[in-house]
Short mmCIF file of C-alpha atoms and ligand atoms in Angstrom, two decimals:
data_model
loop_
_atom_site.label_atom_id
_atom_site.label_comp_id
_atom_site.label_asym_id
_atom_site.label_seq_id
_atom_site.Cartn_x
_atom_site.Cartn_y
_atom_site.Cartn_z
CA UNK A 1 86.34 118.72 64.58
CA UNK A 2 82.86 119.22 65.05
CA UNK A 3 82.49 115.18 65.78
CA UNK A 4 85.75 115.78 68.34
CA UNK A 5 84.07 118.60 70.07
CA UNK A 6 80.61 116.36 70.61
CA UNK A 7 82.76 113.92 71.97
CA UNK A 8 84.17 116.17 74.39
CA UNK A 9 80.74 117.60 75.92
CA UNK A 10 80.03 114.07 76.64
CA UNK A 11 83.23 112.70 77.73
CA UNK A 12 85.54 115.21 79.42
CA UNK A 13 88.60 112.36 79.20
CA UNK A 14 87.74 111.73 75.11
CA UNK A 15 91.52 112.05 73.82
CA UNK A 16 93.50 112.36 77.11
CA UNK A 17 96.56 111.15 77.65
CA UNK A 18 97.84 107.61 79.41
CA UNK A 19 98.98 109.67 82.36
CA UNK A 20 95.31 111.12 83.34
CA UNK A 21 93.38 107.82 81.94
CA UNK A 22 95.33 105.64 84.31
CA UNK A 23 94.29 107.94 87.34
CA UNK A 24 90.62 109.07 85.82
CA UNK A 25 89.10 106.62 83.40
CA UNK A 26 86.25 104.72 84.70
CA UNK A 27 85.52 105.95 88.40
CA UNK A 28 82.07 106.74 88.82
CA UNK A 29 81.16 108.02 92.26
CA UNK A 30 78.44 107.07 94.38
CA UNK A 31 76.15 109.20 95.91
CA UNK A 32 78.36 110.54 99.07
CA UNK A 33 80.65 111.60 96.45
CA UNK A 34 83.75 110.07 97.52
CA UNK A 35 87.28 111.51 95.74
CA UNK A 36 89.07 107.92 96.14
CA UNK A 37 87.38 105.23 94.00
CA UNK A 38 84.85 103.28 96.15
CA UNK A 39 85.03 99.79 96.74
CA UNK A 40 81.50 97.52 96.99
CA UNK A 41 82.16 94.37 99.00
CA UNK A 42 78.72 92.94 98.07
CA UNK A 43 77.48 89.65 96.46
CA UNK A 44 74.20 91.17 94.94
CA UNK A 45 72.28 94.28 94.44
CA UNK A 46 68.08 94.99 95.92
CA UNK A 47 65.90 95.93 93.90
CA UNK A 48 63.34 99.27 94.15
CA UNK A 49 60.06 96.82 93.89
CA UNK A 50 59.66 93.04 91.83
CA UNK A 51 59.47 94.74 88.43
CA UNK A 52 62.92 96.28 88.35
CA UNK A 53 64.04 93.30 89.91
CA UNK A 54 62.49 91.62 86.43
CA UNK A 55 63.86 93.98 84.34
CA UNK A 56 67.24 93.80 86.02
CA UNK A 57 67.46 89.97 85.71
CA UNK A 58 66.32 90.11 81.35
CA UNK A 59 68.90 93.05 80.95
CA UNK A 60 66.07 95.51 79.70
CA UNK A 61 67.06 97.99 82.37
CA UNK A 62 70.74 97.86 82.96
CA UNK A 63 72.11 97.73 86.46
CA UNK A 64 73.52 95.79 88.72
CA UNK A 65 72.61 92.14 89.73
CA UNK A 66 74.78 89.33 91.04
CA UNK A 67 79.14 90.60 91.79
CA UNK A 68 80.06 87.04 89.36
CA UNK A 69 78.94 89.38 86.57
CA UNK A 70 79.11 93.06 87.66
CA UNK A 71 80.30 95.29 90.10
CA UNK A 72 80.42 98.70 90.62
CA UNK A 73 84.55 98.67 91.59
CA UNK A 74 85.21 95.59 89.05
CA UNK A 75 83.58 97.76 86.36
CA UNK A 76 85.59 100.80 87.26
CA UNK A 77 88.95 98.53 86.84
CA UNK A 78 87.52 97.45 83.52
CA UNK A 79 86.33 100.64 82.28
CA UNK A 80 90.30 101.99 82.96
CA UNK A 81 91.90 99.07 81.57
CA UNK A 82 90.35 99.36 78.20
CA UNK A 83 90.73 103.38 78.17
CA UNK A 84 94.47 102.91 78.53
CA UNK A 85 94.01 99.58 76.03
CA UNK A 86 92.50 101.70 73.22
CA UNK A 87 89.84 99.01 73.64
CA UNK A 88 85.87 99.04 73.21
CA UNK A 89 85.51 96.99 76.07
CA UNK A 90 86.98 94.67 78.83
CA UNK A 91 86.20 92.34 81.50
CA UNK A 92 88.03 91.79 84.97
CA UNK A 93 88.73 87.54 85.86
CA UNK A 94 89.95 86.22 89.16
CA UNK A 95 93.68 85.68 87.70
CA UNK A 96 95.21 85.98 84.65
CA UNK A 97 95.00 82.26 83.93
CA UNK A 98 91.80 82.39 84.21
CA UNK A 99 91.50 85.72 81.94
CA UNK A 100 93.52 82.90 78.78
CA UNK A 101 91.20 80.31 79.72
CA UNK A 102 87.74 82.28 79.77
CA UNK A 103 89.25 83.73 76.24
CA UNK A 104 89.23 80.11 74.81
CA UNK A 105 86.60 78.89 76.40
CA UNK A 106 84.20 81.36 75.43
CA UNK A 107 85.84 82.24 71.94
CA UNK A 108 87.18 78.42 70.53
CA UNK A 109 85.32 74.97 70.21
CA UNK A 110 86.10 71.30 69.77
CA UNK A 111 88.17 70.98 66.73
CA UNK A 112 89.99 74.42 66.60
CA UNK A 113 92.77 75.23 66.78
CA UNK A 114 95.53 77.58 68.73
CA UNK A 115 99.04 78.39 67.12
CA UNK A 116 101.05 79.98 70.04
CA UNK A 117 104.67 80.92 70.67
CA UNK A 118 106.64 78.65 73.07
CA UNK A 119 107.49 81.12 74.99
CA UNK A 120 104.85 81.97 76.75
CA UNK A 121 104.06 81.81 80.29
CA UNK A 122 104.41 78.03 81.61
CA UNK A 123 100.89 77.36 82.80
CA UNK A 124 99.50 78.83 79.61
CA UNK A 125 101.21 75.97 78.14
CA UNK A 126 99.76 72.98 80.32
CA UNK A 127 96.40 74.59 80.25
CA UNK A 128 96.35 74.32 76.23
CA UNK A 129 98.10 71.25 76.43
CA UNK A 130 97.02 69.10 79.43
CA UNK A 131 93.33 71.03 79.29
CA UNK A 132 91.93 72.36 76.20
CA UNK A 133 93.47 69.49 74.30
CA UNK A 134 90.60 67.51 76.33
CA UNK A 135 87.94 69.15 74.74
CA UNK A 136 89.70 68.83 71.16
CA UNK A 137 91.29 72.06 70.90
CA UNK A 138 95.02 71.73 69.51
CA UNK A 139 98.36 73.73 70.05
CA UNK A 140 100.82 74.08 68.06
CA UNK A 141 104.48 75.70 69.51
CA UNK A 142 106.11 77.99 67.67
CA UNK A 143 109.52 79.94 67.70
CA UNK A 144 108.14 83.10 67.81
CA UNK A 145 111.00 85.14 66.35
CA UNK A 146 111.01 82.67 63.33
CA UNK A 147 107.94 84.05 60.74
CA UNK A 148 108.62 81.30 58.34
CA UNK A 149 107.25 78.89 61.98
CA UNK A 150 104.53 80.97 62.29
CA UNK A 151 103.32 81.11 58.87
CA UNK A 152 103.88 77.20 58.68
CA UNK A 153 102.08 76.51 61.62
CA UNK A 154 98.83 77.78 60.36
CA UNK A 155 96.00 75.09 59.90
CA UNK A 156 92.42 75.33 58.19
CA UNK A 157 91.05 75.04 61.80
CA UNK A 158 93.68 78.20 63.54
CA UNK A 159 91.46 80.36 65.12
CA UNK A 160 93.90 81.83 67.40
CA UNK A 161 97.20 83.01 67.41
CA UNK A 162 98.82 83.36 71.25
CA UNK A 163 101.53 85.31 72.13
CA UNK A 164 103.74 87.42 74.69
CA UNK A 165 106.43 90.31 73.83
CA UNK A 166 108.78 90.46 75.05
CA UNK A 167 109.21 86.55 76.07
CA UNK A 168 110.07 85.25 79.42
CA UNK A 169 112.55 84.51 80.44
CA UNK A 170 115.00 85.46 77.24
CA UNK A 171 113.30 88.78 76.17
CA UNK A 172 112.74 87.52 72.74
CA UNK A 173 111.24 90.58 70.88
CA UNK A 174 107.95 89.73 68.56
CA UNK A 175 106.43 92.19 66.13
CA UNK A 176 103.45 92.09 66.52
CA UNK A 177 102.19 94.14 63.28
CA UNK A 178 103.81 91.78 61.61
CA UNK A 179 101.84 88.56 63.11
CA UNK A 180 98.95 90.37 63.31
CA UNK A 181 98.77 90.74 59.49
CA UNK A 182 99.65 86.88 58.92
CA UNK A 183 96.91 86.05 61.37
CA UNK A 184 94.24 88.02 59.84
CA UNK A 185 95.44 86.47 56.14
CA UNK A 186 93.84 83.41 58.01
CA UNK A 187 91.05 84.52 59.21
CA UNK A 188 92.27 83.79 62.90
CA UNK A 189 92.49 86.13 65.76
CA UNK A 190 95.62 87.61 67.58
CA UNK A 191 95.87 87.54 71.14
CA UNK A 192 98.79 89.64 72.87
CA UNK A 193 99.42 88.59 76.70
CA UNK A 194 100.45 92.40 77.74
CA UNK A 195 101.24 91.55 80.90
CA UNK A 196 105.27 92.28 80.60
CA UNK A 197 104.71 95.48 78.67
CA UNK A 198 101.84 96.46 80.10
CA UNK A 199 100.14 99.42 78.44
CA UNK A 200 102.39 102.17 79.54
CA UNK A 201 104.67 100.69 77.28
CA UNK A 202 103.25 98.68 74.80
CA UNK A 203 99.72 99.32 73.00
CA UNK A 204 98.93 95.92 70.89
CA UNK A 205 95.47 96.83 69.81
CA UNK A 206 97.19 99.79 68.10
CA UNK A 207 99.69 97.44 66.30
CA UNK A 208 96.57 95.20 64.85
CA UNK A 209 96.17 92.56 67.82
CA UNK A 210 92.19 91.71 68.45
CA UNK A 211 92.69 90.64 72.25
CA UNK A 212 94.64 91.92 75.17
CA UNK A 213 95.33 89.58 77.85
CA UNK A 214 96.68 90.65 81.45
CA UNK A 215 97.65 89.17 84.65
CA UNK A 216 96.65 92.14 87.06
CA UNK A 217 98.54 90.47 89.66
CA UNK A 218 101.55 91.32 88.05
CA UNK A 219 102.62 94.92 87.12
CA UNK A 220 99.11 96.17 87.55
CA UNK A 221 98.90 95.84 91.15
CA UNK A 222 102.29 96.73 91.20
CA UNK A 223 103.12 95.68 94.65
CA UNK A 224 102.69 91.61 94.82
CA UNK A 225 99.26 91.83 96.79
CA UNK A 226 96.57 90.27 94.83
CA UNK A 227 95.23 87.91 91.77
CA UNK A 228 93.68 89.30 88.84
CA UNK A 229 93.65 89.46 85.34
CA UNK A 230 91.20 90.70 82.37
CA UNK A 231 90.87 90.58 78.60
CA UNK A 232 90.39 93.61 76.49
CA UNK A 233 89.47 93.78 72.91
CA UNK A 234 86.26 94.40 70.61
CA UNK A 235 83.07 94.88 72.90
CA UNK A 236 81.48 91.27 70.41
CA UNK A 237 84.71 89.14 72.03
CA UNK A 238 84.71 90.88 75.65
CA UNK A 239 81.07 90.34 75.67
CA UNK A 240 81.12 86.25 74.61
CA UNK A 241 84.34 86.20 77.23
CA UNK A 242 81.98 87.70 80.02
CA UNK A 243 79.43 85.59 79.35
CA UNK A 244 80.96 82.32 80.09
CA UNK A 245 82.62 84.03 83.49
CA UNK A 246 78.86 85.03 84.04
CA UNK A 247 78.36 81.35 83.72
CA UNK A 248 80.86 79.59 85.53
CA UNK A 249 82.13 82.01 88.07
CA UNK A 250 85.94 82.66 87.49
CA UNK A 251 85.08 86.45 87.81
CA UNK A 252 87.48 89.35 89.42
CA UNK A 253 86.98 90.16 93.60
CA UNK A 254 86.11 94.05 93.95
CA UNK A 255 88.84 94.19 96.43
CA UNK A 256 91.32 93.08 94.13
CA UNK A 257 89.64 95.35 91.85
CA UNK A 258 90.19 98.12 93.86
CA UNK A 259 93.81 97.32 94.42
CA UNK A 260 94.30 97.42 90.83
CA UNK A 261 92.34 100.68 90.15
CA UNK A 262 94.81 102.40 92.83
CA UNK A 263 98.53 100.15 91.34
CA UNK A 264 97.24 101.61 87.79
CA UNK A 265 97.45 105.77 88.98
CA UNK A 266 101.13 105.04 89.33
CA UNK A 267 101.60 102.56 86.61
CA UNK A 268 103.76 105.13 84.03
CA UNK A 269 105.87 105.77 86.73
CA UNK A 270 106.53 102.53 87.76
CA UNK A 271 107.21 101.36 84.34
CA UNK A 272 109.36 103.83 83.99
CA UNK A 273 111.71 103.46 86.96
CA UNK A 274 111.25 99.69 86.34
CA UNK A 275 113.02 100.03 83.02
CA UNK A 276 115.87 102.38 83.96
CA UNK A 277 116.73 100.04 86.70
CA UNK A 278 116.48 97.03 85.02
CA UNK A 279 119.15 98.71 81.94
CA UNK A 280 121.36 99.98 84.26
CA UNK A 281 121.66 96.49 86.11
CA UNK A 282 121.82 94.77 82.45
CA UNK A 283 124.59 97.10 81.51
CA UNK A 284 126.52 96.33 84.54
CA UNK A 285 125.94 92.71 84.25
CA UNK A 286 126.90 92.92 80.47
CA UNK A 287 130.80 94.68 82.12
CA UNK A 288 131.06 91.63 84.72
CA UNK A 289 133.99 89.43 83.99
CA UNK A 290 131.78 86.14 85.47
CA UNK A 291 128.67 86.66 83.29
CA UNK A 292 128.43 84.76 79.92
CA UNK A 293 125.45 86.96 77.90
CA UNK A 294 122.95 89.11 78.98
CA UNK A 295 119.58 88.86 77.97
CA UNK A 296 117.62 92.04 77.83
CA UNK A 297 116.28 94.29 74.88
CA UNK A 298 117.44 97.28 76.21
CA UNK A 299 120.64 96.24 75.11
CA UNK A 300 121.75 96.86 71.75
CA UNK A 301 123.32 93.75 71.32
CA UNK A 302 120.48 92.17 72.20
CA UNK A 303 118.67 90.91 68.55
CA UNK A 304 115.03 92.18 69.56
CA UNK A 305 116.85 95.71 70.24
CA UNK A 306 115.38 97.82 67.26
CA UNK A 307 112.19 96.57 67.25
CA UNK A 308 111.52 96.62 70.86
CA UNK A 309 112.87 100.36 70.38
CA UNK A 310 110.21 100.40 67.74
CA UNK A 311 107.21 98.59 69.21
CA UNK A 312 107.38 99.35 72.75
CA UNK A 313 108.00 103.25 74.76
CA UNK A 314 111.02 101.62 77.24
CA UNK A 315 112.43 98.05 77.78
CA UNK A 316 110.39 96.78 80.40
CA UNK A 317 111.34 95.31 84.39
CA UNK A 318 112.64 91.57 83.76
CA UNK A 319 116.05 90.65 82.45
CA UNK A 320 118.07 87.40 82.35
CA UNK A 321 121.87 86.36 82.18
CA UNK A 322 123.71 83.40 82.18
CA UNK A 323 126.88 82.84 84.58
CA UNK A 324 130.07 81.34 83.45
CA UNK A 325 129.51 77.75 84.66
CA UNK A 326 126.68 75.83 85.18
CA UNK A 327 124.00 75.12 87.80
CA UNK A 328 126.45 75.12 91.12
CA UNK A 329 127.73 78.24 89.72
CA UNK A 330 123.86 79.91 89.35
CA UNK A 331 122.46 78.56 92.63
CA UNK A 332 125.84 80.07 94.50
CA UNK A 333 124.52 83.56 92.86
CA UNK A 334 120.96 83.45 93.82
CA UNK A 335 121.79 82.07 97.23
CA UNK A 336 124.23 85.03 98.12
CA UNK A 337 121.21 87.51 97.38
CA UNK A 338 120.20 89.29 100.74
CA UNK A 339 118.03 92.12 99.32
CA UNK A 340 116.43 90.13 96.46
CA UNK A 341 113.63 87.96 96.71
CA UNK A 342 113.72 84.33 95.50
CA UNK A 343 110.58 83.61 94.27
CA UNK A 344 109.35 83.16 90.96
CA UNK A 345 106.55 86.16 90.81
CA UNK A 346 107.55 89.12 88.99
CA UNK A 347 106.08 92.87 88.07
CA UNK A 348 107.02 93.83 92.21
CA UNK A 349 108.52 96.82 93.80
CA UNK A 350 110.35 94.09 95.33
CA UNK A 351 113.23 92.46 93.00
CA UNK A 352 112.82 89.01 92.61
CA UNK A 353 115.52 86.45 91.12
CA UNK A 354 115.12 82.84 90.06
CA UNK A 355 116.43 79.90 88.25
CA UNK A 356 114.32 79.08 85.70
CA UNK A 357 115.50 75.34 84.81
CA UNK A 358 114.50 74.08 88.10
CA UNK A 359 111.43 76.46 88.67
CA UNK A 360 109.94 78.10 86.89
CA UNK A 361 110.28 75.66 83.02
CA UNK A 362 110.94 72.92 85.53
CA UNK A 363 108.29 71.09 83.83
CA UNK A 364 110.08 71.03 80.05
CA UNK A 365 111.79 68.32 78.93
CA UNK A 366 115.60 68.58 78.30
CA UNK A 367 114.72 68.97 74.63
CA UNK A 368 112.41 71.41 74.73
CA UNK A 369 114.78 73.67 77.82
CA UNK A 370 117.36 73.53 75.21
CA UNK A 371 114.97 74.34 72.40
CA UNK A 372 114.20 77.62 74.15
CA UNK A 373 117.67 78.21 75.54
CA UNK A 374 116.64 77.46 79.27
CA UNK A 375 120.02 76.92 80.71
CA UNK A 376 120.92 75.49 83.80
CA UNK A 377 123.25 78.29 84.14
CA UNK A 378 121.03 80.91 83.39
CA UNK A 379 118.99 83.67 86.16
CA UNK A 380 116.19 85.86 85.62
CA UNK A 381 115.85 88.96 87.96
CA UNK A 382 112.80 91.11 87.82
CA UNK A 383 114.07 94.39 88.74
CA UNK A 384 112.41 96.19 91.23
CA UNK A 385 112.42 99.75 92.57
CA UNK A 386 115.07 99.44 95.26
CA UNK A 387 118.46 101.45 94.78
CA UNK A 388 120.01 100.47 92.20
CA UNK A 389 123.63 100.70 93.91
CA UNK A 390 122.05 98.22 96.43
CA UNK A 391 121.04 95.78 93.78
CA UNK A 392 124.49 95.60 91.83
CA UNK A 393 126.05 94.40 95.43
CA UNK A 394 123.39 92.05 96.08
CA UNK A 395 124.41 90.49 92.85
CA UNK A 396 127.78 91.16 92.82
CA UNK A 397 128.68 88.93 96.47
CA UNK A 398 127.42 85.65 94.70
CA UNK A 399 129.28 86.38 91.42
CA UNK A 400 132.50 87.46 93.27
CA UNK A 401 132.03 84.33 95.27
CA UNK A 402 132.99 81.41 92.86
C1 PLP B 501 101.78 85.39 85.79
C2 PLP B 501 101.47 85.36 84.36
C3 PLP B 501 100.28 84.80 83.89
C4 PLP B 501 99.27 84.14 84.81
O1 PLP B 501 98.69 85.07 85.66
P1 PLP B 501 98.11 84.70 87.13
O2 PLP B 501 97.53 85.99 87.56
O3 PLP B 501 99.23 84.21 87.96
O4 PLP B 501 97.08 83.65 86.91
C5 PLP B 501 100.03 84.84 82.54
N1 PLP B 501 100.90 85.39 81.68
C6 PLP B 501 102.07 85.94 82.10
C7 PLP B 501 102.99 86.54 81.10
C8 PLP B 501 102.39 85.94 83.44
O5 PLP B 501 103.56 86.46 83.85
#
């Protein structure tokens, strides 16, 4: 208690709840003592007189330098994303791509290697593939809902273990206690791409994961407007991550920054009205006589059910189903959409709809599409905030119409 109370002189948000962290954590005000967060468009920082400016540069006084390493907005973003993390630390990147490959880059060398579910986002795929596997780092794909796969796929050189919950496009549900205990058996480290979830609904650190991975641009922003993405974790990994961005520049704009900061005061909320609209338009679809199988964990016929009920506070913003018929039948559904968007970006007020076997796992072979169930008559909506009366007839004009 008396430890708690210390705490609490120092930090007046030490134990506070997601809700005030997401609006509170991190802002530091400047000197005009502005209520909004303040955003610093600048590329460096002067210096008092040439000895600060020395002591700046060999980190003995701490401060501000050079915006490819830190910023007074960037930090703010970081400082909130690893408050509602439960992290030590974490460190803002241009995009979430380059958030997975400043993790490897800065964490993995030549001859490791990465055991990752195959259902992960599709560039994180070609990056480990077509781009890591250049500097002798291997992958090896897993089905992540299959623990006997995992545990197989282990080598002597696994130093990371990759993965997102719930998967794209099918919702695949993976417990990530669980994988973080088989990882650690090995010595490796877990990394959980939050960026479905995010942490309004799913805390992976607290579960056992090491490393948090985010795209910002996705449900953080909230509203479609900018690139982003950080890595959260243990201040020793953040810290190695931030030094290669210091080094080679893939670091986070304070605008973006700044757009973040304001998409994360609302993020519960969002998350929220994300997930009741996304069940409500599942359990329609589940009723409609044209639609084959539903894919969405809210569900409870849906096998991740329980332990997304378990592992995560509500079922998340992106769904799938699969049409009776076959491609023709699909493309009539997403082409009779007026209100939705078709385009493959997700995490949007907007609602979005797309076919994934021509977009967005275009790039899979046959094999592998029907390896992770990748129909051609299957469409993935991410549900957005508009009426949800509206959204039911956007759908229901293409699947009336065949
Ligand atoms: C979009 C996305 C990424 C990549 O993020 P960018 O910000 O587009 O670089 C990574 N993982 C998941 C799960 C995503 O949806």
């Amino acid at each position: 208690m008396g430890n708690f109370d210390e705490q609490l002189a120092e930090d007046p948000l030490f134990g506070a709840a997601l809700d005030t962290l997401a609006i509170r954590a991190g802002q530091s005000r400047s000197h005009e003592g502005e209520h909004s967060e303040a955003l610093f468009l600048t590329s460096s920082y002067v210096f008092a007189n040439a000895k600060e400016a020395a002591d700046r540069f060999s980190g003995e006084q701490p401060g501000n330098v050079y915006s490819r390493y830190t910023n007074p907005t960037v930090r703010m973003f970081e400082e909130r994303i690893a408050a509602l993390e439960g992290a030590e630390s974490a460190v803002g990147t241009s995009s979430g791509m380059a958030a997975i490959l400043s993790t490897c880059i800065a964490l993995l060398k030549s001859g490791d290697h990465i055991l990752c579910s195959r259902s992960v986002f599709g560039t994180t795929t070609v990056l480990f593939t077509k781009f890591l596997q250049k500097f002798g780092v291997t992958t090896t794909f897993v089905n992540p809902i299959d623990y006997a796969e995992w545990e197989a796929g282990f080598t002597a050189t696994t130093k990371l273990v990759f993965v997102e919950t719930p998967s794209n496009p099918l919702c695949d549900v993976i417990d990530i206690q669980r994988l973080a205990d088989l990882t650690h058996a090995r010595g490796a480290l877990l990394a959980v791409d939050n960026c479905f979830c995010t942490p309004a609904l799913q805390k992976p650190l607290e579960l056992g994961a090491d490393l948090i991975i985010h795209s910002a641009t996705k449900y953080i922003d909230g509203q479609g407007r900018c690139l982003g993405g950080v890595v959260a974790g243990a201040k020793k990994y953040v810290d190695e991550v931030l030094g290669f961005i210091r080094s080679a520049g893939p670091s986070l704009s304070p605008f973006n920054a700044w757009i973040f900061l304001k998409g994360l005061e609302t993020l519960r909320l969002r998350m929220e009205a994300h997930s009741r609209n996304a069940l409500a338009l599942a359990q329609w679809l589940n009723a409609h006589p044209k639609v084959e199988k539903v894919f969405y964990a809210g569900l409870p016929s849906h096998t991740g059910h329980e332990l997304a009920a378990k592992q995560q506070s509500a079922f998340g913003g992106v769904l799938s189903f699969r049409v009776k018929g076959g491609r023709d039948e699909a493309w009539k559904v997403i082409d009779a959409t007026r209100i939705m968007s078709l385009t493959a970006n997700l995490g949007d007020t907007k609602t979005t709809i797309v076919h994934p076997a021509t977009t967005t796992h275009g790039r899979l072979s046959p094999e592998q599409k029907a390896d992770a169930g990748i129909t051609e008559n299957l469409i993935r909506v991410a549900v957005g905030l508009e009426d949800i009366g509206d959204l039911k007839a956007d759908l229901a004009r293409g699947l009336g119409n065949y």
